[in-house]
PDB file of C-alpha atoms and ligand atoms in Angstrom:
ATOM      1  CA  UNK A  95       0.000   0.000   0.000  1.00  0.00           C
ATOM      2  CA  UNK A  96       1.318   3.398  -0.920  1.00  0.00           C
ATOM      3  CA  UNK A  97      -0.315   6.300   0.796  1.00  0.00           C
ATOM      4  CA  UNK A  98       0.052  10.026   0.446  1.00  0.00           C
ATOM      5  CA  UNK A  99       2.926  11.637   2.380  1.00  0.00           C
ATOM      6  CA  UNK A 100       0.395  13.407   4.568  1.00  0.00           C
ATOM      7  CA  UNK A 101      -0.188  10.059   6.165  1.00  0.00           C
ATOM      8  CA  UNK A 102       3.026  10.149   8.110  1.00  0.00           C
ATOM      9  CA  UNK A 103       3.094   7.747  11.025  1.00  0.00           C
ATOM     10  CA  UNK A 104       4.825  10.210  13.317  1.00  0.00           C
ATOM     11  CA  UNK A 105       2.533  13.089  12.621  1.00  0.00           C
ATOM     12  CA  UNK A 106      -0.807  11.295  12.987  1.00  0.00           C
ATOM     13  CA  UNK A 107      -2.631  14.591  12.824  1.00  0.00           C
ATOM     14  CA  UNK A 108      -6.152  14.935  11.423  1.00  0.00           C
ATOM     15  CA  UNK A 109      -7.190  12.387  13.990  1.00  0.00           C
ATOM     16  CA  UNK A 110     -10.945  12.424  13.587  1.00  0.00           C
ATOM     17  CA  UNK A 111     -12.478  10.343  10.789  1.00  0.00           C
ATOM     18  CA  UNK A 112     -15.777  12.182  10.484  1.00  0.00           C
ATOM     19  CA  UNK A 113     -17.434   9.720   8.070  1.00  0.00           C
ATOM     20  CA  UNK A 114     -16.679   6.722  10.294  1.00  0.00           C
ATOM     21  CA  UNK A 115     -17.119   8.624  13.576  1.00  0.00           C
ATOM     22  CA  UNK A 116     -13.831   7.136  14.780  1.00  0.00           C
ATOM     23  CA  UNK A 117     -10.742   8.765  16.242  1.00  0.00           C
ATOM     24  CA  UNK A 118      -7.225   7.595  15.435  1.00  0.00           C
ATOM     25  CA  UNK A 119      -6.194   6.840  18.997  1.00  0.00           C
ATOM     26  CA  UNK A 120      -4.439   3.677  20.153  1.00  0.00           C
ATOM     27  CA  UNK A 121      -7.517   2.186  21.808  1.00  0.00           C
ATOM     28  CA  UNK A 122      -9.498   2.380  18.548  1.00  0.00           C
ATOM     29  CA  UNK A 123      -6.589   1.356  16.332  1.00  0.00           C
ATOM     30  CA  UNK A 124      -6.092  -1.834  18.356  1.00  0.00           C
ATOM     31  CA  UNK A 125      -9.574  -2.980  17.256  1.00  0.00           C
ATOM     32  CA  UNK A 126      -8.487  -2.894  13.621  1.00  0.00           C
ATOM     33  CA  UNK A 127      -4.917  -4.173  13.851  1.00  0.00           C
ATOM     34  CA  UNK A 128      -4.426  -7.424  11.879  1.00  0.00           C
ATOM     35  CA  UNK A 129      -7.026  -6.846   9.155  1.00  0.00           C
ATOM     36  CA  UNK A 130      -6.121  -8.068   5.659  1.00  0.00           C
ATOM     37  CA  UNK A 131      -9.354  -8.324   3.650  1.00  0.00           C
ATOM     38  CA  UNK A 132     -11.914  -5.542   3.353  1.00  0.00           C
ATOM     39  CA  UNK A 133     -15.265  -6.559   1.853  1.00  0.00           C
ATOM     40  CA  UNK A 134     -17.617  -3.724   0.922  1.00  0.00           C
ATOM     41  CA  UNK A 135     -21.305  -3.873   0.103  1.00  0.00           C
ATOM     42  CA  UNK A 136     -23.919  -1.195  -0.402  1.00  0.00           C
ATOM     43  CA  UNK A 137     -26.158  -1.618   2.603  1.00  0.00           C
ATOM     44  CA  UNK A 138     -25.452  -2.026   6.328  1.00  0.00           C
ATOM     45  CA  UNK A 139     -27.823  -5.035   6.366  1.00  0.00           C
ATOM     46  CA  UNK A 140     -25.797  -6.845   3.726  1.00  0.00           C
ATOM     47  CA  UNK A 141     -22.559  -6.011   5.547  1.00  0.00           C
ATOM     48  CA  UNK A 142     -24.000  -7.494   8.770  1.00  0.00           C
ATOM     49  CA  UNK A 143     -25.287 -10.547   6.888  1.00  0.00           C
ATOM     50  CA  UNK A 144     -21.836 -11.220   5.450  1.00  0.00           C
ATOM     51  CA  UNK A 145     -20.270 -10.839   8.923  1.00  0.00           C
ATOM     52  CA  UNK A 146     -22.701 -13.516  10.164  1.00  0.00           C
ATOM     53  CA  UNK A 147     -21.749 -15.831   7.299  1.00  0.00           C
ATOM     54  CA  UNK A 148     -18.038 -15.257   7.893  1.00  0.00           C
ATOM     55  CA  UNK A 149     -18.434 -16.096  11.575  1.00  0.00           C
ATOM     56  CA  UNK A 150     -20.438 -19.245  10.799  1.00  0.00           C
ATOM     57  CA  UNK A 151     -18.117 -20.410   7.997  1.00  0.00           C
ATOM     58  CA  UNK A 152     -14.709 -19.578   9.370  1.00  0.00           C
ATOM     59  CA  UNK A 153     -15.101 -19.410  13.137  1.00  0.00           C
ATOM     60  CA  UNK A 154     -17.853 -22.003  13.527  1.00  0.00           C
ATOM     61  CA  UNK A 155     -19.981 -19.502  15.447  1.00  0.00           C
ATOM     62  CA  UNK A 156     -23.701 -20.256  15.373  1.00  0.00           C
ATOM     63  CA  UNK A 157     -25.338 -17.023  14.237  1.00  0.00           C
ATOM     64  CA  UNK A 158     -28.408 -17.784  16.384  1.00  0.00           C
ATOM     65  CA  UNK A 159     -26.341 -16.791  19.414  1.00  0.00           C
ATOM     66  CA  UNK A 160     -24.183 -14.126  17.848  1.00  0.00           C
ATOM     67  CA  UNK A 161     -24.837 -10.561  16.783  1.00  0.00           C
ATOM     68  CA  UNK A 162     -21.986  -8.853  14.904  1.00  0.00           C
ATOM     69  CA  UNK A 163     -20.988  -5.575  16.534  1.00  0.00           C
ATOM     70  CA  UNK A 164     -20.860  -2.412  14.461  1.00  0.00           C
ATOM     71  CA  UNK A 165     -17.444  -0.849  15.173  1.00  0.00           C
ATOM     72  CA  UNK A 166     -18.419   2.461  13.583  1.00  0.00           C
ATOM     73  CA  UNK A 167     -21.484   3.432  15.589  1.00  0.00           C
ATOM     74  CA  UNK A 168     -23.625   6.457  14.722  1.00  0.00           C
ATOM     75  CA  UNK A 169     -21.779   6.903  11.460  1.00  0.00           C
ATOM     76  CA  UNK A 170     -22.749   6.836   7.803  1.00  0.00           C
ATOM     77  CA  UNK A 171     -21.198   3.413   7.291  1.00  0.00           C
ATOM     78  CA  UNK A 172     -21.351   0.098   9.137  1.00  0.00           C
ATOM     79  CA  UNK A 173     -18.114  -1.749   9.939  1.00  0.00           C
ATOM     80  CA  UNK A 174     -17.962  -5.340  11.205  1.00  0.00           C
ATOM     81  CA  UNK A 175     -14.869  -7.413  11.920  1.00  0.00           C
ATOM     82  CA  UNK A 176     -14.574 -11.203  11.766  1.00  0.00           C
ATOM     83  CA  UNK A 177     -10.991 -12.434  12.229  1.00  0.00           C
ATOM     84  CA  UNK A 178      -8.800 -10.660   9.689  1.00  0.00           C
ATOM     85  CA  UNK A 179     -11.773  -9.649   7.512  1.00  0.00           C
ATOM     86  CA  UNK A 180     -13.753  -6.398   7.655  1.00  0.00           C
ATOM     87  CA  UNK A 181     -17.289  -6.311   6.296  1.00  0.00           C
ATOM     88  CA  UNK A 182     -18.214  -2.722   5.561  1.00  0.00           C
ATOM     89  CA  UNK A 183     -21.124  -0.863   3.933  1.00  0.00           C
ATOM     90  CA  UNK A 184     -20.281   1.724   1.266  1.00  0.00           C
ATOM     91  CA  UNK A 185     -23.645   3.327   0.439  1.00  0.00           C
ATOM     92  CA  UNK A 186     -24.681   4.099  -3.131  1.00  0.00           C
ATOM     93  CA  UNK A 187     -22.536   5.639  -5.847  1.00  0.00           C
ATOM     94  CA  UNK A 188     -18.976   6.818  -6.401  1.00  0.00           C
ATOM     95  CA  UNK A 189     -19.314   9.820  -4.086  1.00  0.00           C
ATOM     96  CA  UNK A 190     -20.286   7.583  -1.195  1.00  0.00           C
ATOM     97  CA  UNK A 191     -17.663   4.871  -1.717  1.00  0.00           C
ATOM     98  CA  UNK A 192     -14.782   7.317  -2.314  1.00  0.00           C
ATOM     99  CA  UNK A 193     -15.448   9.024   1.009  1.00  0.00           C
ATOM    100  CA  UNK A 194     -15.430   5.662   2.758  1.00  0.00           C
ATOM    101  CA  UNK A 195     -12.213   4.652   0.970  1.00  0.00           C
ATOM    102  CA  UNK A 196     -10.327   7.698   2.259  1.00  0.00           C
ATOM    103  CA  UNK A 197     -11.459   7.228   5.851  1.00  0.00           C
ATOM    104  CA  UNK A 198     -11.067   3.470   5.899  1.00  0.00           C
ATOM    105  CA  UNK A 199      -7.623   3.535   4.320  1.00  0.00           C
ATOM    106  CA  UNK A 200      -6.385   6.028   6.922  1.00  0.00           C
ATOM    107  CA  UNK A 201      -7.803   3.740   9.585  1.00  0.00           C
ATOM    108  CA  UNK A 202      -6.077   0.698   8.056  1.00  0.00           C
ATOM    109  CA  UNK A 203      -2.803   2.550   7.657  1.00  0.00           C
ATOM    110  CA  UNK A 204      -2.610   3.793  11.232  1.00  0.00           C
ATOM    111  CA  UNK A 205      -3.683   0.351  12.479  1.00  0.00           C
ATOM    112  CA  UNK A 206      -0.524  -0.970  10.810  1.00  0.00           C
ATOM    113  CA  UNK A 207      -2.305  -2.961   8.123  1.00  0.00           C
ATOM    114  CA  UNK A 208      -0.252  -2.486   4.971  1.00  0.00           C
ATOM    115  CA  UNK A 209      -0.932  -5.754   3.157  1.00  0.00           C
ATOM    116  CA  UNK A 210      -4.568  -5.320   2.215  1.00  0.00           C
ATOM    117  CA  UNK A 211      -7.115  -6.384  -0.398  1.00  0.00           C
ATOM    118  CA  UNK A 212     -10.341  -4.474  -1.047  1.00  0.00           C
ATOM    119  CA  UNK A 213     -13.301  -6.286  -2.610  1.00  0.00           C
ATOM    120  CA  UNK A 214     -16.667  -4.760  -3.466  1.00  0.00           C
ATOM    121  CA  UNK A 215     -19.397  -7.398  -3.406  1.00  0.00           C
ATOM    122  CA  UNK A 216     -22.537  -6.127  -5.071  1.00  0.00           C
ATOM    123  CA  UNK A 217     -25.384  -6.173  -7.542  1.00  0.00           C
ATOM    124  CA  UNK A 218     -25.533  -4.796 -11.065  1.00  0.00           C
ATOM    125  CA  UNK A 219     -27.564  -4.635 -14.263  1.00  0.00           C
ATOM    126  CA  UNK A 220     -26.262  -7.255 -16.706  1.00  0.00           C
ATOM    127  CA  UNK A 221     -25.608  -6.674 -20.402  1.00  0.00           C
ATOM    128  CA  UNK A 222     -26.280  -9.825 -22.410  1.00  0.00           C
ATOM    129  CA  UNK A 223     -25.687 -12.269 -19.560  1.00  0.00           C
ATOM    130  CA  UNK A 224     -28.386 -14.236 -17.798  1.00  0.00           C
ATOM    131  CA  UNK A 225     -29.578 -12.884 -14.436  1.00  0.00           C
ATOM    132  CA  UNK A 226     -27.785 -14.503 -11.521  1.00  0.00           C
ATOM    133  CA  UNK A 227     -24.421 -14.512 -13.356  1.00  0.00           C
ATOM    134  CA  UNK A 228     -21.515 -12.981 -11.484  1.00  0.00           C
ATOM    135  CA  UNK A 229     -19.128 -10.468 -13.090  1.00  0.00           C
ATOM    136  CA  UNK A 230     -15.567  -9.939 -11.908  1.00  0.00           C
ATOM    137  CA  UNK A 231     -14.502  -6.505 -13.105  1.00  0.00           C
ATOM    138  CA  UNK A 232     -11.316  -6.154 -15.106  1.00  0.00           C
ATOM    139  CA  UNK A 233     -11.528  -2.444 -16.032  1.00  0.00           C
ATOM    140  CA  UNK A 234     -14.088   0.123 -14.881  1.00  0.00           C
ATOM    141  CA  UNK A 235     -15.416   2.579 -17.483  1.00  0.00           C
ATOM    142  CA  UNK A 236     -17.079   5.959 -17.251  1.00  0.00           C
ATOM    143  CA  UNK A 237     -20.463   6.335 -18.995  1.00  0.00           C
ATOM    144  CA  UNK A 238     -18.736   8.069 -21.939  1.00  0.00           C
ATOM    145  CA  UNK A 239     -16.795   4.806 -22.331  1.00  0.00           C
ATOM    146  CA  UNK A 240     -13.437   6.149 -21.204  1.00  0.00           C
ATOM    147  CA  UNK A 241     -11.620   3.618 -19.022  1.00  0.00           C
ATOM    148  CA  UNK A 242     -10.929   5.966 -16.109  1.00  0.00           C
ATOM    149  CA  UNK A 243     -12.315   8.005 -13.230  1.00  0.00           C
ATOM    150  CA  UNK A 244     -12.706  11.743 -13.650  1.00  0.00           C
ATOM    151  CA  UNK A 245     -12.540  14.070 -10.658  1.00  0.00           C
ATOM    152  CA  UNK A 246     -12.171  17.837 -10.679  1.00  0.00           C
ATOM    153  CA  UNK A 247     -10.042  19.041  -7.757  1.00  0.00           C
ATOM    154  CA  UNK A 248      -9.743  22.863  -7.845  1.00  0.00           C
ATOM    155  CA  UNK A 249     -12.070  22.791 -10.844  1.00  0.00           C
ATOM    156  CA  UNK A 250      -9.560  21.047 -13.075  1.00  0.00           C
ATOM    157  CA  UNK A 251     -10.499  17.693 -14.584  1.00  0.00           C
ATOM    158  CA  UNK A 252      -8.129  14.806 -13.931  1.00  0.00           C
ATOM    159  CA  UNK A 253      -8.679  11.239 -15.165  1.00  0.00           C
ATOM    160  CA  UNK A 254      -7.124   8.368 -13.224  1.00  0.00           C
ATOM    161  CA  UNK A 255      -6.712   4.756 -14.460  1.00  0.00           C
ATOM    162  CA  UNK A 256      -9.289   2.197 -13.358  1.00  0.00           C
ATOM    163  CA  UNK A 257      -7.725  -1.222 -13.820  1.00  0.00           C
ATOM    164  CA  UNK A 258      -8.718  -3.692 -11.105  1.00  0.00           C
ATOM    165  CA  UNK A 259      -6.141  -6.222  -9.890  1.00  0.00           C
ATOM    166  CA  UNK A 260      -5.702  -8.973 -12.493  1.00  0.00           C
ATOM    167  CA  UNK A 261      -3.838 -11.127  -9.946  1.00  0.00           C
ATOM    168  CA  UNK A 262      -6.661 -10.852  -7.407  1.00  0.00           C
ATOM    169  CA  UNK A 263      -9.215 -11.728 -10.104  1.00  0.00           C
ATOM    170  CA  UNK A 264      -7.179 -14.797 -11.087  1.00  0.00           C
ATOM    171  CA  UNK A 265      -7.016 -15.930  -7.444  1.00  0.00           C
ATOM    172  CA  UNK A 266     -10.770 -15.442  -7.031  1.00  0.00           C
ATOM    173  CA  UNK A 267     -11.520 -17.461 -10.175  1.00  0.00           C
ATOM    174  CA  UNK A 268      -9.109 -20.235  -9.158  1.00  0.00           C
ATOM    175  CA  UNK A 269     -10.864 -20.542  -5.777  1.00  0.00           C
ATOM    176  CA  UNK A 270     -14.288 -21.339  -7.267  1.00  0.00           C
ATOM    177  CA  UNK A 271     -15.525 -24.932  -7.294  1.00  0.00           C
ATOM    178  CA  UNK A 272     -16.347 -26.583 -10.637  1.00  0.00           C
ATOM    179  CA  UNK A 273     -20.003 -27.068  -9.692  1.00  0.00           C
ATOM    180  CA  UNK A 274     -21.075 -23.428  -9.122  1.00  0.00           C
ATOM    181  CA  UNK A 275     -24.803 -23.178  -9.953  1.00  0.00           C
ATOM    182  CA  UNK A 276     -24.310 -19.920 -11.883  1.00  0.00           C
ATOM    183  CA  UNK A 277     -21.885 -18.504 -14.434  1.00  0.00           C
ATOM    184  CA  UNK A 278     -18.978 -16.286 -13.537  1.00  0.00           C
ATOM    185  CA  UNK A 279     -17.342 -14.016 -16.136  1.00  0.00           C
ATOM    186  CA  UNK A 280     -14.402 -11.635 -16.082  1.00  0.00           C
ATOM    187  CA  UNK A 281     -15.297  -8.500 -18.027  1.00  0.00           C
ATOM    188  CA  UNK A 282     -15.585  -4.737 -17.828  1.00  0.00           C
ATOM    189  CA  UNK A 283     -18.109  -2.552 -15.978  1.00  0.00           C
ATOM    190  CA  UNK A 284     -19.614   0.909 -16.391  1.00  0.00           C
ATOM    191  CA  UNK A 285     -20.002   2.964 -13.212  1.00  0.00           C
ATOM    192  CA  UNK A 286     -23.060   5.059 -14.026  1.00  0.00           C
ATOM    193  CA  UNK A 287     -23.987   8.396 -12.467  1.00  0.00           C
ATOM    194  CA  UNK A 288     -27.375   7.093 -11.383  1.00  0.00           C
ATOM    195  CA  UNK A 289     -29.740   4.156 -11.710  1.00  0.00           C
ATOM    196  CA  UNK A 290     -32.054   5.690 -14.342  1.00  0.00           C
ATOM    197  CA  UNK A 291     -30.891   7.968 -17.179  1.00  0.00           C
ATOM    198  CA  UNK A 292     -27.280   7.210 -16.276  1.00  0.00           C
ATOM    199  CA  UNK A 293     -27.977   3.568 -17.163  1.00  0.00           C
ATOM    200  CA  UNK A 294     -30.027   4.361 -20.291  1.00  0.00           C
ATOM    201  CA  UNK A 295     -33.359   3.438 -18.716  1.00  0.00           C
ATOM    202  CA  UNK A 296     -36.801   4.552 -19.854  1.00  0.00           C
ATOM    203  CA  UNK A 297     -38.521   4.052 -16.494  1.00  0.00           C
ATOM    204  CA  UNK A 298     -37.201   7.082 -14.574  1.00  0.00           C
ATOM    205  CA  UNK A 299     -39.222  10.217 -13.700  1.00  0.00           C
ATOM    206  CA  UNK A 300     -37.827  12.362 -16.532  1.00  0.00           C
ATOM    207  CA  UNK A 301     -38.256  11.684 -20.244  1.00  0.00           C
ATOM    208  CA  UNK A 302     -34.848  10.752 -21.673  1.00  0.00           C
ATOM    209  CA  UNK A 303     -33.226  12.681 -24.524  1.00  0.00           C
ATOM    210  CA  UNK A 304     -32.416   9.354 -26.198  1.00  0.00           C
ATOM    211  CA  UNK A 305     -34.689   6.875 -27.977  1.00  0.00           C
ATOM    212  CA  UNK A 306     -34.574   3.085 -28.347  1.00  0.00           C
ATOM    213  CA  UNK A 307     -32.447   3.197 -31.505  1.00  0.00           C
ATOM    214  CA  UNK A 308     -29.799   5.399 -29.819  1.00  0.00           C
ATOM    215  CA  UNK A 309     -29.778   3.114 -26.825  1.00  0.00           C
ATOM    216  CA  UNK A 310     -29.253   0.073 -29.063  1.00  0.00           C
ATOM    217  CA  UNK A 311     -26.222   1.812 -30.583  1.00  0.00           C
ATOM    218  CA  UNK A 312     -24.828   2.566 -27.110  1.00  0.00           C
ATOM    219  CA  UNK A 313     -25.411  -1.007 -25.948  1.00  0.00           C
ATOM    220  CA  UNK A 314     -23.624  -2.323 -29.058  1.00  0.00           C
ATOM    221  CA  UNK A 315     -20.581  -0.198 -28.163  1.00  0.00           C
ATOM    222  CA  UNK A 316     -20.672  -1.565 -24.630  1.00  0.00           C
ATOM    223  CA  UNK A 317     -20.648  -5.113 -25.980  1.00  0.00           C
ATOM    224  CA  UNK A 318     -17.690  -4.317 -28.249  1.00  0.00           C
ATOM    225  CA  UNK A 319     -15.748  -3.221 -25.157  1.00  0.00           C
ATOM    226  CA  UNK A 320     -16.711  -6.407 -23.298  1.00  0.00           C
ATOM    227  CA  UNK A 321     -18.681  -4.343 -20.796  1.00  0.00           C
ATOM    228  CA  UNK A 322     -20.919  -6.834 -19.023  1.00  0.00           C
ATOM    229  CA  UNK A 323     -22.661  -4.745 -16.381  1.00  0.00           C
ATOM    230  CA  UNK A 324     -23.819  -1.343 -15.117  1.00  0.00           C
ATOM    231  CA  UNK A 325     -23.375  -0.343 -11.498  1.00  0.00           C
ATOM    232  CA  UNK A 326     -22.348   2.813  -9.657  1.00  0.00           C
ATOM    233  CA  UNK A 327     -19.069   2.484  -7.726  1.00  0.00           C
ATOM    234  CA  UNK A 328     -16.395   0.660  -9.755  1.00  0.00           C
ATOM    235  CA  UNK A 329     -14.497   3.649 -11.190  1.00  0.00           C
ATOM    236  CA  UNK A 330     -13.958   5.300  -7.785  1.00  0.00           C
ATOM    237  CA  UNK A 331     -12.928   1.988  -6.220  1.00  0.00           C
ATOM    238  CA  UNK A 332     -10.537   1.000  -9.011  1.00  0.00           C
ATOM    239  CA  UNK A 333      -8.830   4.393  -9.307  1.00  0.00           C
ATOM    240  CA  UNK A 334      -8.453   4.922  -5.560  1.00  0.00           C
ATOM    241  CA  UNK A 335      -6.967   1.478  -5.044  1.00  0.00           C
ATOM    242  CA  UNK A 336      -4.648   1.744  -8.067  1.00  0.00           C
ATOM    243  CA  UNK A 337      -3.288   5.034  -6.666  1.00  0.00           C
ATOM    244  CA  UNK A 338      -2.913   3.629  -3.155  1.00  0.00           C
ATOM    245  CA  UNK A 339      -1.485   0.354  -4.540  1.00  0.00           C
ATOM    246  CA  UNK A 340      -4.092  -1.768  -2.825  1.00  0.00           C
ATOM    247  CA  UNK A 341      -5.186  -4.830  -4.874  1.00  0.00           C
ATOM    248  CA  UNK A 342      -8.912  -4.452  -5.483  1.00  0.00           C
ATOM    249  CA  UNK A 343     -11.764  -5.817  -7.514  1.00  0.00           C
ATOM    250  CA  UNK A 344     -15.533  -5.983  -7.788  1.00  0.00           C
ATOM    251  CA  UNK A 345     -17.645  -9.133  -7.633  1.00  0.00           C
ATOM    252  CA  UNK A 346     -21.134  -8.130  -8.796  1.00  0.00           C
ATOM    253  CA  UNK A 347     -24.082 -10.363  -9.532  1.00  0.00           C
ATOM    254  CA  UNK A 348     -26.365  -9.284 -12.377  1.00  0.00           C
ATOM    255  CA  UNK A 349     -29.963  -9.096 -11.189  1.00  0.00           C
ATOM    256  CA  UNK A 350     -31.521  -8.522 -14.629  1.00  0.00           C
ATOM    257  CA  UNK A 351     -30.466  -8.565 -18.277  1.00  0.00           C
ATOM    258  CA  UNK A 352     -30.734  -4.990 -19.569  1.00  0.00           C
ATOM    259  CA  UNK A 353     -31.079  -6.313 -23.142  1.00  0.00           C
ATOM    260  CA  UNK A 354     -34.508  -7.568 -22.042  1.00  0.00           C
ATOM    261  CA  UNK A 355     -35.797  -4.473 -20.223  1.00  0.00           C
ATOM    262  CA  UNK A 356     -35.415  -1.901 -17.469  1.00  0.00           C
ATOM    263  CA  UNK A 357     -37.714  -3.152 -14.733  1.00  0.00           C
ATOM    264  CA  UNK A 358     -36.737  -5.651 -12.091  1.00  0.00           C
ATOM    265  CA  UNK A 359     -39.167  -8.525 -12.572  1.00  0.00           C
ATOM    266  CA  UNK A 360     -37.546 -11.103 -10.267  1.00  0.00           C
ATOM    267  CA  UNK A 361     -39.274 -11.778  -6.933  1.00  0.00           C
ATOM    268  CA  UNK A 362     -37.749 -10.550  -3.651  1.00  0.00           C
ATOM    269  CA  UNK A 363     -36.760 -14.132  -2.931  1.00  0.00           C
ATOM    270  CA  UNK A 364     -34.978 -14.572  -6.268  1.00  0.00           C
ATOM    271  CA  UNK A 365     -33.228 -11.217  -5.830  1.00  0.00           C
ATOM    272  CA  UNK A 366     -32.001 -12.271  -2.377  1.00  0.00           C
ATOM    273  CA  UNK A 367     -30.753 -15.518  -3.894  1.00  0.00           C
ATOM    274  CA  UNK A 368     -28.926 -13.614  -6.662  1.00  0.00           C
ATOM    275  CA  UNK A 369     -27.242 -11.380  -4.058  1.00  0.00           C
ATOM    276  CA  UNK A 370     -26.010 -14.500  -2.309  1.00  0.00           C
ATOM    277  CA  UNK A 371     -24.154 -15.486  -5.501  1.00  0.00           C
ATOM    278  CA  UNK A 372     -21.680 -12.603  -5.224  1.00  0.00           C
ATOM    279  CA  UNK A 373     -21.214 -13.241  -1.497  1.00  0.00           C
ATOM    280  CA  UNK A 374     -20.603 -16.944  -2.214  1.00  0.00           C
ATOM    281  CA  UNK A 375     -17.878 -16.149  -4.758  1.00  0.00           C
ATOM    282  CA  UNK A 376     -16.180 -13.945  -2.137  1.00  0.00           C
ATOM    283  CA  UNK A 377     -16.574 -16.583   0.590  1.00  0.00           C
ATOM    284  CA  UNK A 378     -15.022 -19.258  -1.657  1.00  0.00           C
ATOM    285  CA  UNK A 379     -12.062 -16.968  -2.230  1.00  0.00           C
ATOM    286  CA  UNK A 380     -11.628 -16.042   1.440  1.00  0.00           C
ATOM    287  CA  UNK A 381     -11.886 -19.706   2.483  1.00  0.00           C
ATOM    288  CA  UNK A 382      -9.117 -20.639   0.026  1.00  0.00           C
ATOM    289  CA  UNK A 383      -6.950 -17.786   1.339  1.00  0.00           C
ATOM    290  CA  UNK A 384      -7.447 -18.681   4.996  1.00  0.00           C
ATOM    291  CA  UNK A 385      -6.501 -22.313   4.273  1.00  0.00           C
ATOM    292  CA  UNK A 386      -3.118 -21.356   2.846  1.00  0.00           C
TER     293      UNK A 386
HETATM  294  C1  R2B B 996     -25.655  -1.451  -7.677  1.00  0.00           C
HETATM  295  O1  R2B B 996     -26.858  -1.389  -7.087  1.00  0.00           O
HETATM  296  C2  R2B B 996     -27.037  -0.089  -6.508  1.00  0.00           C
HETATM  297  C3  R2B B 996     -28.179   0.603  -7.192  1.00  0.00           C
HETATM  298  O2  R2B B 996     -29.376  -0.097  -6.983  1.00  0.00           O
HETATM  299  C4  R2B B 996     -25.715   0.618  -6.687  1.00  0.00           C
HETATM  300  O3  R2B B 996     -25.065   0.848  -5.460  1.00  0.00           O
HETATM  301  C5  R2B B 996     -24.953  -0.325  -7.475  1.00  0.00           C
HETATM  302  O4  R2B B 996     -23.704  -0.076  -7.846  1.00  0.00           O
HETATM  303  N1  URA B 997     -27.639  -1.975  -9.782  1.00  0.00           N
HETATM  304  C1  URA B 997     -27.526  -1.055 -10.759  1.00  0.00           C
HETATM  305  O1  URA B 997     -26.774  -0.086 -10.616  1.00  0.00           O
HETATM  306  N2  URA B 997     -28.227  -1.236 -11.891  1.00  0.00           N
HETATM  307  C2  URA B 997     -29.068  -2.257 -12.067  1.00  0.00           C
HETATM  308  O2  URA B 997     -29.711  -2.359 -13.105  1.00  0.00           O
HETATM  309  C3  URA B 997     -29.178  -3.202 -11.035  1.00  0.00           C
HETATM  310  C4  URA B 997     -28.454  -3.032  -9.898  1.00  0.00           C
END
């Protein structure tokens, strides 16, 4: 991990992590020392659910008698720890995840965790793959189909590279059993600005400026670039982690095929099952790592 010079161990100023409501003091840092894997999901409920699964799978703790403790109370994000794994919520969209990434990475750094892996486990809208398939992101694209993440510090646009870790992806794929009940593909992702117009939908509140024919053209370009899903956080995650030299990737299940429509038609139960696919891929990987 390579972190900005401001993060000097001896200085340790800027002690309060507002977004996590945590202070960088020894008592707090001790709670996080020894973490290696950081799993991020959108909602606090999903983060807690994964913590339960991690405890049951790796520590043999019966979740009937165990409630994971949120280590970041009264904050915008939820943070659970199980062994050397953190299960964290990141909210929705690039602006939410990038704020978490700054705070969390400072926390990891001062807790002396320098050998980290960050994995977003999520949902997405699939492009030409059957719902329930899982996509491992290779490169994250902006909606204008530039592989990069644009930010505008001091009003000046800068674009940073958004390549996820190829080595981490290879390890994740190698850890999957042959008899997975769903497909898993490595491909590219578009991090959209929102769920509706940003993902070329027709079911938002505002009438789009595009029509079906223009959308078809856009979708064809996506296919040519091997873009397999739409979601909302991959460019911020990939660029932050590439700059900080933290291996990172995204494991996202597709919960519909956007070639067939905009609306989610799957039942709540099927959607919950789909979400478990991306968690299962992560659990298979973590199990293989912990066995080594
Ligand atoms: C996938 O699902 C969410 C939108 O429903 C968003 O966080 C994402 O990337
Ligand atoms: N998440 C998204 O961002 N888009 C979808 O279509 C589904 C989940």
